[in-house]
mmCIF file of C-alpha atoms in Angstrom:
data_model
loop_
_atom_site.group_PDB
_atom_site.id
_atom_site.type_symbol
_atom_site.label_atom_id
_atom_site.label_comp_id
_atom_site.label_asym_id
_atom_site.label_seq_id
_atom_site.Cartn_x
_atom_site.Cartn_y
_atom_site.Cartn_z
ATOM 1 C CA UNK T 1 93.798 83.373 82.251
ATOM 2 C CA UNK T 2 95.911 82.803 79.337
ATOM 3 C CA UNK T 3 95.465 79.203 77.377
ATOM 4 C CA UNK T 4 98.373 77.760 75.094
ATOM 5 C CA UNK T 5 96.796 74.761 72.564
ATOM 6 C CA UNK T 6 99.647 71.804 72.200
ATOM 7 C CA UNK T 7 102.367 72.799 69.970
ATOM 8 C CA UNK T 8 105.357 71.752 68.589
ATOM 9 C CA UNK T 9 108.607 72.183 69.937
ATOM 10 C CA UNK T 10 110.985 71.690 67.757
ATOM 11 C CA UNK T 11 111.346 72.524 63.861
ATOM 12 C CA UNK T 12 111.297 69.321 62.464
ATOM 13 C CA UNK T 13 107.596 68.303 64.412
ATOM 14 C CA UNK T 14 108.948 65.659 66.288
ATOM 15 C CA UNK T 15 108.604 66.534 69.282
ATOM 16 C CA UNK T 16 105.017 67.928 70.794
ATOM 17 C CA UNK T 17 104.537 70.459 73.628
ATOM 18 C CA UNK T 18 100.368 69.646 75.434
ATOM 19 C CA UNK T 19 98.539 72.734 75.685
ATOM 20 C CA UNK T 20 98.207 74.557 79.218
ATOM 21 C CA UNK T 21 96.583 76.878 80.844
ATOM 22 C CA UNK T 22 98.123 80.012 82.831
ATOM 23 C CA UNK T 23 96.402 81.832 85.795
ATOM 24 C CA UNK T 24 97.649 84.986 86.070
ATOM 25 C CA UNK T 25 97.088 88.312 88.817
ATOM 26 C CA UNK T 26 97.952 91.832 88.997
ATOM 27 C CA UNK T 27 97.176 94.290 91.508
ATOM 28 C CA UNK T 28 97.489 98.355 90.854
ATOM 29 C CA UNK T 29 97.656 101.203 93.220
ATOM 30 C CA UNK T 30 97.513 104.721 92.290
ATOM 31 C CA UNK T 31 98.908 106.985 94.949
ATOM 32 C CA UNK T 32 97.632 110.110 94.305
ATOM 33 C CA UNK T 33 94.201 108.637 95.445
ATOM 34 C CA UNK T 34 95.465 108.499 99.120
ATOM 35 C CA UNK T 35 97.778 111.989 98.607
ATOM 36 C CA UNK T 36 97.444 114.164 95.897
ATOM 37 C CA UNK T 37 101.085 115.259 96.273
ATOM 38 C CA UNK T 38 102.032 111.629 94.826
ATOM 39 C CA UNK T 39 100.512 111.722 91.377
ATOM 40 C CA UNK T 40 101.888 109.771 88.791
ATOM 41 C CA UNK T 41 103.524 107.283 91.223
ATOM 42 C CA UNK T 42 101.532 103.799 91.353
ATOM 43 C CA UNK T 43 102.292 100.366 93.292
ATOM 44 C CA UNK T 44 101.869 96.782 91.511
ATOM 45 C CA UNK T 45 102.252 93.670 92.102
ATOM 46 C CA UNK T 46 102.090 90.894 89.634
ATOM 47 C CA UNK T 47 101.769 87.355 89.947
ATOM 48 C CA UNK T 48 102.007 84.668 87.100
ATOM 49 C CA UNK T 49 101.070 81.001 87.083
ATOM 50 C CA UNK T 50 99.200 81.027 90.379
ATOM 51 C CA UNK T 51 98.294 77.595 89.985
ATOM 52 C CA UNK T 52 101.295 75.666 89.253
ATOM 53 C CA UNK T 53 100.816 71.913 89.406
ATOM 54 C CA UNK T 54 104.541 71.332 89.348
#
């Protein structure tokens, strides 16, 4: 979970950003735990902003 406070977005302060929050995922699979003869090779999947209201 990643949280941003409000911000600013531009240099001059003019214009504001409202904070958010970010729900993130990741998933890792080593392969040498299911054969030995794969070591060092992994599988991942990654997911960001699983709860996107928009």
């Amino acid at each position: 979970m990643r949280y941003t406070g409000a911000t600013w977005g531009d240099s001059a302060n003019t214009l504001r950003v409202g904070s958010n929050t970010l729900v993130d995922a990741a998933l890792r699979w080593d392969l040498a735990r299911a054969a030995p003869g794969l070591k060092g090779f992994l599988v991942a999947v990654n997911a960001s902003n699983l709860l996107d209201k928009e």
